Coordinates of C-alpha atoms and ligand atoms in Angstrom, one line a residue:
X22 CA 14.9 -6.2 -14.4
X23 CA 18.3 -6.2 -12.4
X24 CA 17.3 -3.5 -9.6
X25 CA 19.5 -3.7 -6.2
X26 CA 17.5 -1.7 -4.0
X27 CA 14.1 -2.1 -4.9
X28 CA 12.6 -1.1 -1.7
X29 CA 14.2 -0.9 1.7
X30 CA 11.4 -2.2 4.8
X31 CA 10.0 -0.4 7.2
X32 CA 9.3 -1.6 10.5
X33 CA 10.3 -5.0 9.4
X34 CA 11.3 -7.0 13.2
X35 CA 8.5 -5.4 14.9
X36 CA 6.0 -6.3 12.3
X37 CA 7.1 -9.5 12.0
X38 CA 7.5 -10.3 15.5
X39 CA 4.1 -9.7 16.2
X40 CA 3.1 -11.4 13.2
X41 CA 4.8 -14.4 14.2
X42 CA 3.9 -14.6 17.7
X43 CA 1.8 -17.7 17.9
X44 CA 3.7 -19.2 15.2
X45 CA 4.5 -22.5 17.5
X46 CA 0.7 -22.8 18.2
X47 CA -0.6 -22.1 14.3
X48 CA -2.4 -25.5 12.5
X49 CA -2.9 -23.7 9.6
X50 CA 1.0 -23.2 8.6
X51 CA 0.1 -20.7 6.0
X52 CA 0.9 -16.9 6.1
X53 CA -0.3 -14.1 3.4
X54 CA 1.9 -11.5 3.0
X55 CA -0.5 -9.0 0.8
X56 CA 2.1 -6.6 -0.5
X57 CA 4.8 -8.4 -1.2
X58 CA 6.9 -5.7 -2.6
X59 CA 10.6 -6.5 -2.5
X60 CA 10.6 -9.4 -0.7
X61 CA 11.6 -8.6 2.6
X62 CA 8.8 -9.4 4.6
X63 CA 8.2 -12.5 3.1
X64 CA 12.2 -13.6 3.3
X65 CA 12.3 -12.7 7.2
X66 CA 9.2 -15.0 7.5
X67 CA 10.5 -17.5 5.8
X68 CA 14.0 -17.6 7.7
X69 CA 12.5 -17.3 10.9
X70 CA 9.9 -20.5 10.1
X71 CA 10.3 -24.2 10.0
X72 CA 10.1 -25.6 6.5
X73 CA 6.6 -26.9 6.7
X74 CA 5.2 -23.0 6.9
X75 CA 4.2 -21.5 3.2
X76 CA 3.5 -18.4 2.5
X77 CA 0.8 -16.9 -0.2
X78 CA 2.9 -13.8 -1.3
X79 CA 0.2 -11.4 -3.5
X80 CA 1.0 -8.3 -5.1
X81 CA -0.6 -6.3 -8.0
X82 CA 2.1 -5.2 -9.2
X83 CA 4.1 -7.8 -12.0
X84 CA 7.5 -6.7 -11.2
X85 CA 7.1 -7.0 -7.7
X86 CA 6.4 -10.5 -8.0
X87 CA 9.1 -10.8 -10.7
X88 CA 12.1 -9.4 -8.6
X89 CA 10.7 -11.2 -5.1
X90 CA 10.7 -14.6 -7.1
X91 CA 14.8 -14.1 -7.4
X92 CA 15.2 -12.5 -3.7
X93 CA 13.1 -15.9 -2.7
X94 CA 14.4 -18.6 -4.3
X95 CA 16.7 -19.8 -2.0
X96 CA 13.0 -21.1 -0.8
X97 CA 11.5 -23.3 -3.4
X98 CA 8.5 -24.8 -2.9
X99 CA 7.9 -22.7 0.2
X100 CA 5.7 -19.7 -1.4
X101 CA 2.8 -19.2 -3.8
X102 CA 2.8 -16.4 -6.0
X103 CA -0.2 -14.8 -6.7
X104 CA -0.2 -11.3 -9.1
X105 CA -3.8 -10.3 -7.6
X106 CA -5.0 -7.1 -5.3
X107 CA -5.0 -8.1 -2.1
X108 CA -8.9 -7.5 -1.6
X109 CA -9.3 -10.5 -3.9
X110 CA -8.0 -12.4 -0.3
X111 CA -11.5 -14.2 -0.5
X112 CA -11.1 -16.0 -3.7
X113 CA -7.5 -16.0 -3.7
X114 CA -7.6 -18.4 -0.5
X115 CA -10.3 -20.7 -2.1
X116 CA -7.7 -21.0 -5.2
X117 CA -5.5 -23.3 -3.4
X118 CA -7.3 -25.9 -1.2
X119 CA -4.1 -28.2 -1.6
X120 CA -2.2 -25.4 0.2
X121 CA -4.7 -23.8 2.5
X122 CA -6.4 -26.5 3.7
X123 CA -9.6 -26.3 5.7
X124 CA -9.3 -22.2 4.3
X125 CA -7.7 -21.6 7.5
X126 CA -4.5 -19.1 7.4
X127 CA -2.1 -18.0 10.4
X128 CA -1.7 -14.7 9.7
X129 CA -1.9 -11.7 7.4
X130 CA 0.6 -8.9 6.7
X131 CA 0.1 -6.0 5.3
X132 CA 2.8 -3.3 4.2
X133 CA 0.8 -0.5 2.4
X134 CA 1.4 2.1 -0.5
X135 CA 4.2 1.7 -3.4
X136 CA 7.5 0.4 -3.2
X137 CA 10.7 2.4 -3.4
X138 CA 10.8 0.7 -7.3
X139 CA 7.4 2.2 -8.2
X140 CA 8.2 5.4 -7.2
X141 CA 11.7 5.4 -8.7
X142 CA 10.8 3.2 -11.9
X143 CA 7.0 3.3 -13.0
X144 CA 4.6 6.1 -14.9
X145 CA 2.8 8.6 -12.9
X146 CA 3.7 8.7 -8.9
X147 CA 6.7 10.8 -8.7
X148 CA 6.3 14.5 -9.5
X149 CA 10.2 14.6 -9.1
X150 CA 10.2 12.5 -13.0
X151 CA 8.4 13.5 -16.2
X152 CA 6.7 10.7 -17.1
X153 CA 2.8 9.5 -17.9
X154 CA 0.8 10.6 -15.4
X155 CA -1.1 6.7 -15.1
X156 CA -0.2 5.8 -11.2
X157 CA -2.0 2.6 -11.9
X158 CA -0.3 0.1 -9.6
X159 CA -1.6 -3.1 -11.0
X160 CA -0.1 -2.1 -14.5
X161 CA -4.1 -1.8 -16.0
X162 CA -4.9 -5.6 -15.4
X163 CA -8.1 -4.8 -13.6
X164 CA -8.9 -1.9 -16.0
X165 CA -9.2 1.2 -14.7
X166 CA -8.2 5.1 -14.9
X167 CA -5.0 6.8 -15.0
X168 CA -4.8 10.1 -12.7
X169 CA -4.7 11.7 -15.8
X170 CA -8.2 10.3 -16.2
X171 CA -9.2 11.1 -13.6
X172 CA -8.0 14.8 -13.9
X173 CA -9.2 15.1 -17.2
X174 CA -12.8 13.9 -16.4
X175 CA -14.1 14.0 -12.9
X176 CA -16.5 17.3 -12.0
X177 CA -15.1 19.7 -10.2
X178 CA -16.6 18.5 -6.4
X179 CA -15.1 14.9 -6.4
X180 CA -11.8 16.4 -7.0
X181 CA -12.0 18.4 -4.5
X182 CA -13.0 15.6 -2.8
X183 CA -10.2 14.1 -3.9
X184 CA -7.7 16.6 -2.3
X185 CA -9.4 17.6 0.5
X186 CA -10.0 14.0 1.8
X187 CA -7.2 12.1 0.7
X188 CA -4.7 15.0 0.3
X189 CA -5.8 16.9 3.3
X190 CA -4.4 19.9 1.2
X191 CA -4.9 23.5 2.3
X192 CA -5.3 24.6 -1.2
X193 CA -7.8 22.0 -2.2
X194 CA -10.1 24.3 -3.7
X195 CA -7.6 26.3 -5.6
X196 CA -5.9 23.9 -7.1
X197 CA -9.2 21.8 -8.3
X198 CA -10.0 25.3 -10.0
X199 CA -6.9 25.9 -11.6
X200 CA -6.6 22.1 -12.7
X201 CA -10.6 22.4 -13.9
X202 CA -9.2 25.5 -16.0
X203 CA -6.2 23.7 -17.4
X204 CA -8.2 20.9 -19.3
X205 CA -10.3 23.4 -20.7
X206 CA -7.6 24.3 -22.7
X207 CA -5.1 21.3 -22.7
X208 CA -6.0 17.9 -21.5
X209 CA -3.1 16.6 -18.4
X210 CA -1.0 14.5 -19.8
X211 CA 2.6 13.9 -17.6
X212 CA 3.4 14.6 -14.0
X213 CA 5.2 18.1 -15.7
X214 CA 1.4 19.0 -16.6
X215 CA 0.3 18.6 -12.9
X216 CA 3.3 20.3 -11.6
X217 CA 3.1 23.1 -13.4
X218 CA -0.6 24.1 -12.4
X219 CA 0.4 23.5 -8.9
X220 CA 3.0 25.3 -8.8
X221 CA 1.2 28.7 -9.6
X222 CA -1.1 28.6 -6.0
X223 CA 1.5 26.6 -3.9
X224 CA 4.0 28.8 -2.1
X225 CA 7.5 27.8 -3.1
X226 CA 8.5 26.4 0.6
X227 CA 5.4 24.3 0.6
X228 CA 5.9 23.1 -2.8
X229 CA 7.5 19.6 -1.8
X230 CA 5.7 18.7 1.0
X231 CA 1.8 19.5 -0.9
X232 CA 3.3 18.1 -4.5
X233 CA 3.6 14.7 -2.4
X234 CA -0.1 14.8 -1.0
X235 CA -1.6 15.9 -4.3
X236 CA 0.1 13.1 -5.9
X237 CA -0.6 10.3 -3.0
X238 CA -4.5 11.6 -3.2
X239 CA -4.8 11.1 -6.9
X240 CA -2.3 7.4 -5.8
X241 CA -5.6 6.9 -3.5
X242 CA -8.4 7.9 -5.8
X243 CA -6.6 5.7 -8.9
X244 CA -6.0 2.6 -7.3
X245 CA -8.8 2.3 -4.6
X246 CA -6.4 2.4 -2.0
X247 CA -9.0 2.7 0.8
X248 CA -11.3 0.7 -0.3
X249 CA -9.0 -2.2 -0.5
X250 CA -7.8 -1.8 2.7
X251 CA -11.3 -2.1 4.2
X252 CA -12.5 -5.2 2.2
X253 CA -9.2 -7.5 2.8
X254 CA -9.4 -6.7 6.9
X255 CA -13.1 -7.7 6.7
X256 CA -12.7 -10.7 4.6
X257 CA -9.8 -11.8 6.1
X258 CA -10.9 -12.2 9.9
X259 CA -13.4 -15.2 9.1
X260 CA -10.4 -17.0 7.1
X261 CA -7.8 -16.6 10.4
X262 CA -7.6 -19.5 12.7
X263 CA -7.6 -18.5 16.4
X264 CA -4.6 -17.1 17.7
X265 CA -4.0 -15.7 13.5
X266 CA -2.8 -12.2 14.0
X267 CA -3.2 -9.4 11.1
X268 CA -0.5 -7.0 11.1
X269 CA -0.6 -4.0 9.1
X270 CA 1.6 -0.7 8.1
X271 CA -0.4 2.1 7.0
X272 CA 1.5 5.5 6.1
X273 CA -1.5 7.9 5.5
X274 CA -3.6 9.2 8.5
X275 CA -7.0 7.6 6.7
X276 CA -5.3 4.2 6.2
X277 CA -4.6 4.1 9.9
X278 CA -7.7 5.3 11.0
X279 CA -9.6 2.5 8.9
X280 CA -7.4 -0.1 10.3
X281 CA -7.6 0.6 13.8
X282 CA -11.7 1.3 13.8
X283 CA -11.8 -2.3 12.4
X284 CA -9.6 -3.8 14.2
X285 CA -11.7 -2.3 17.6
X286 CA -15.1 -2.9 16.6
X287 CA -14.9 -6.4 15.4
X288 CA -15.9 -8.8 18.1
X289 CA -13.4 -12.0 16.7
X290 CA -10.7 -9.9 16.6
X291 CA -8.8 -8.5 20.0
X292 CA -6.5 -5.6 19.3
X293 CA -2.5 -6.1 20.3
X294 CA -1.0 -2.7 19.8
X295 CA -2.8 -0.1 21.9
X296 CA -1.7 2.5 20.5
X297 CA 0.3 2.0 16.9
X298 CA 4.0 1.5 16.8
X299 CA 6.2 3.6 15.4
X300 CA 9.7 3.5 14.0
X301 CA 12.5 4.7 16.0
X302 CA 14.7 7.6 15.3
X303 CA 17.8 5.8 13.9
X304 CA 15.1 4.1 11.0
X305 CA 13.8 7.3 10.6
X306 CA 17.2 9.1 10.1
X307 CA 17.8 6.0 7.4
X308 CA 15.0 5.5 6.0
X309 CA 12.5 8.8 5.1
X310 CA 9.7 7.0 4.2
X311 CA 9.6 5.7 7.6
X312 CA 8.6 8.8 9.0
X313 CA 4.9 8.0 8.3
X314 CA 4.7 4.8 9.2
X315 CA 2.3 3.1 11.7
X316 CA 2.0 -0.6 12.8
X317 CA -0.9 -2.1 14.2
X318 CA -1.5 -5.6 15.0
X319 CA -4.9 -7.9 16.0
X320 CA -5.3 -11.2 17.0
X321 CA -8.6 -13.6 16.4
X322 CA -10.3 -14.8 19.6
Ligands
SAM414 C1 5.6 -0.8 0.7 S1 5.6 -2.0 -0.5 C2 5.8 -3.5 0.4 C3 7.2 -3.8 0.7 C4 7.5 -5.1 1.3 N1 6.9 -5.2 2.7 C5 8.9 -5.5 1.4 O1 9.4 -6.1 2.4 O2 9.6 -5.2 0.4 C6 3.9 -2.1 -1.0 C7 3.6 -3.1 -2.1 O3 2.2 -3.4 -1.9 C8 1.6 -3.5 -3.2 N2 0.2 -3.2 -3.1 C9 -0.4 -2.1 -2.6 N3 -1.7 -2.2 -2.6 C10 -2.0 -3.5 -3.1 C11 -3.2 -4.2 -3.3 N4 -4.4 -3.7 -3.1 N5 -3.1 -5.5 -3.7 C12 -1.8 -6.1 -3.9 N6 -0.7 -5.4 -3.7 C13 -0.7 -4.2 -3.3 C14 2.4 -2.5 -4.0 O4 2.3 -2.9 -5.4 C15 3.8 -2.6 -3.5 O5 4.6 -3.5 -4.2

């Protein structure tokens, strides 16, 4: 896989600067970055570190770990690969006593959602390409349904569910009727399937804008998006030595929401960003998918 511009970071100095803030004080020496990605993170961590910091770099998705392993290796010996979802963080830290001694880590980073790559390259999460409509991130290794699985055989309410919650979608409950309709006669099978249905309730200058949410919500529901998110924020705070920060992007109102309730109402953690940050225009006029994006940050007391 020869791929150039595999993703391009959001909030990258500002996440890491907080990240890294303690750095000179950390014991532990070890950093998880949970969403590897591209590399990016991970790299700017690296360069701005002294030799004796490592890094557990986790992602789910195989060629994330197989394209960061060229953009890294002007760093050997510095990180650990680990192909895993991130809410495995428990038993991923016990893996590697040699590295993380005394299961004590300096900091977590967390960049969420897909990676320009996975929305340019794999099955299923760009209604803008005919392809499968699967939108499993982790490639099936924990199992798991496709969206079109999940179109094809959820009831009627927990789709609508689906779109209401997740998708926040004014037509939720057209849509889940037309799609309920659909299968009776056809089963979904690509993104051009989905599309097509959509298309017939969605106004054409909403079409864009609502063909995205449908397809993160069904992104959410396939890959247990949010209930990832919560599990590695609890699990992680008991592994974080004190003065171990957690920083985290989130690009979807509910991801943001989760992150900041935990990071107030847990009693080891003190919050660091008051209110999120967010990019500034001239990343925003670069980048589009920075538009969503929110960083917070928490340190362990
Ligand atoms: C926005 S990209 C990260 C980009 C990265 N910060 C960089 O600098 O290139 C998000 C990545 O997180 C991964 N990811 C999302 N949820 C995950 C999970 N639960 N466990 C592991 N990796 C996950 C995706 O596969 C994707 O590669």
């Amino acid at each position: 896989m020869e791929i150039i511009n595999y993703h391009e970071p959001v909030l990258i100095n500002e996440t890491i600067d907080l990240l890294l803030a303690n750095v000179n004080d950390s014991k532990a020496k070890v950093y998880i970055d949970g969403t590897l990605g591209g590399g990016s993170y991970t790299k700017r961590i690296l360069e701005l570190t002294e030799n004796d910091v490592k890094i557990l770099a986790v992602d789910r998705d195989i060629n994330a770990i197989e394209h960061s392993g060229k953009v890294l290796q002007d760093f050997p010996g510095r990180v650990i690969f680990c192909n895993s979802n991130f809410a495995d963080i428990a038993e991923l830290i016990r893996k590697y006593p040699d590295i993380i001694a005394g299961q004590k880590v300096s900091g977590l980073v967390l960049d969420l959602g897909l990676s320009s790559y996975q929305l340019n390259y794999e099955e299923g999460f760009s209604y803008q390409r005919d392809t499968e409509l699967d939108m499993r991130a982790d490639k099936g290794i924990q199992g798991g349904l496709k969206a079109k699985d999940v179109l094809n055989t959820y009831p009627e309410n927990d789709l609508l569910n689906i779109f209401k919650e997740y998708g926040e979608l004014k037509y939720s409950r057209q849509i889940t009727k037309d799609i309920i309709y659909y299968r009776g006669k056809k089963k979904f099978e690509t993104t051009s399937d989905l599309v097509d249905v959509l298309k017939l309730k969605i106004p054409a200058r909403y079409l864009n804008k609502d063909l995205s949410k449908v397809f993160q919500a069904l992104r959410i529901e396939v890959n247990n998006e949010l209930d990832n998110l919560k599990k590695v924020l609890n699990d992680t705070v008991d592994f974080l030595e004190t003065g171990g920060r957690i920083a985290v992007v989130s690009y979807h109102s509910l991801e943001d929401r989760i992150v900041k309730n935990i990071f107030r109402s847990n009693e080891k953690l003190k919050v660091i960003t008051k209110k999120p940050v967010i990019p500034g225009d001239e990343e925003v006029e670069k980048n589009v998918r920075a538009r969503s994006a929110k960083l917070r940050a928490a340190e362990k007391i």
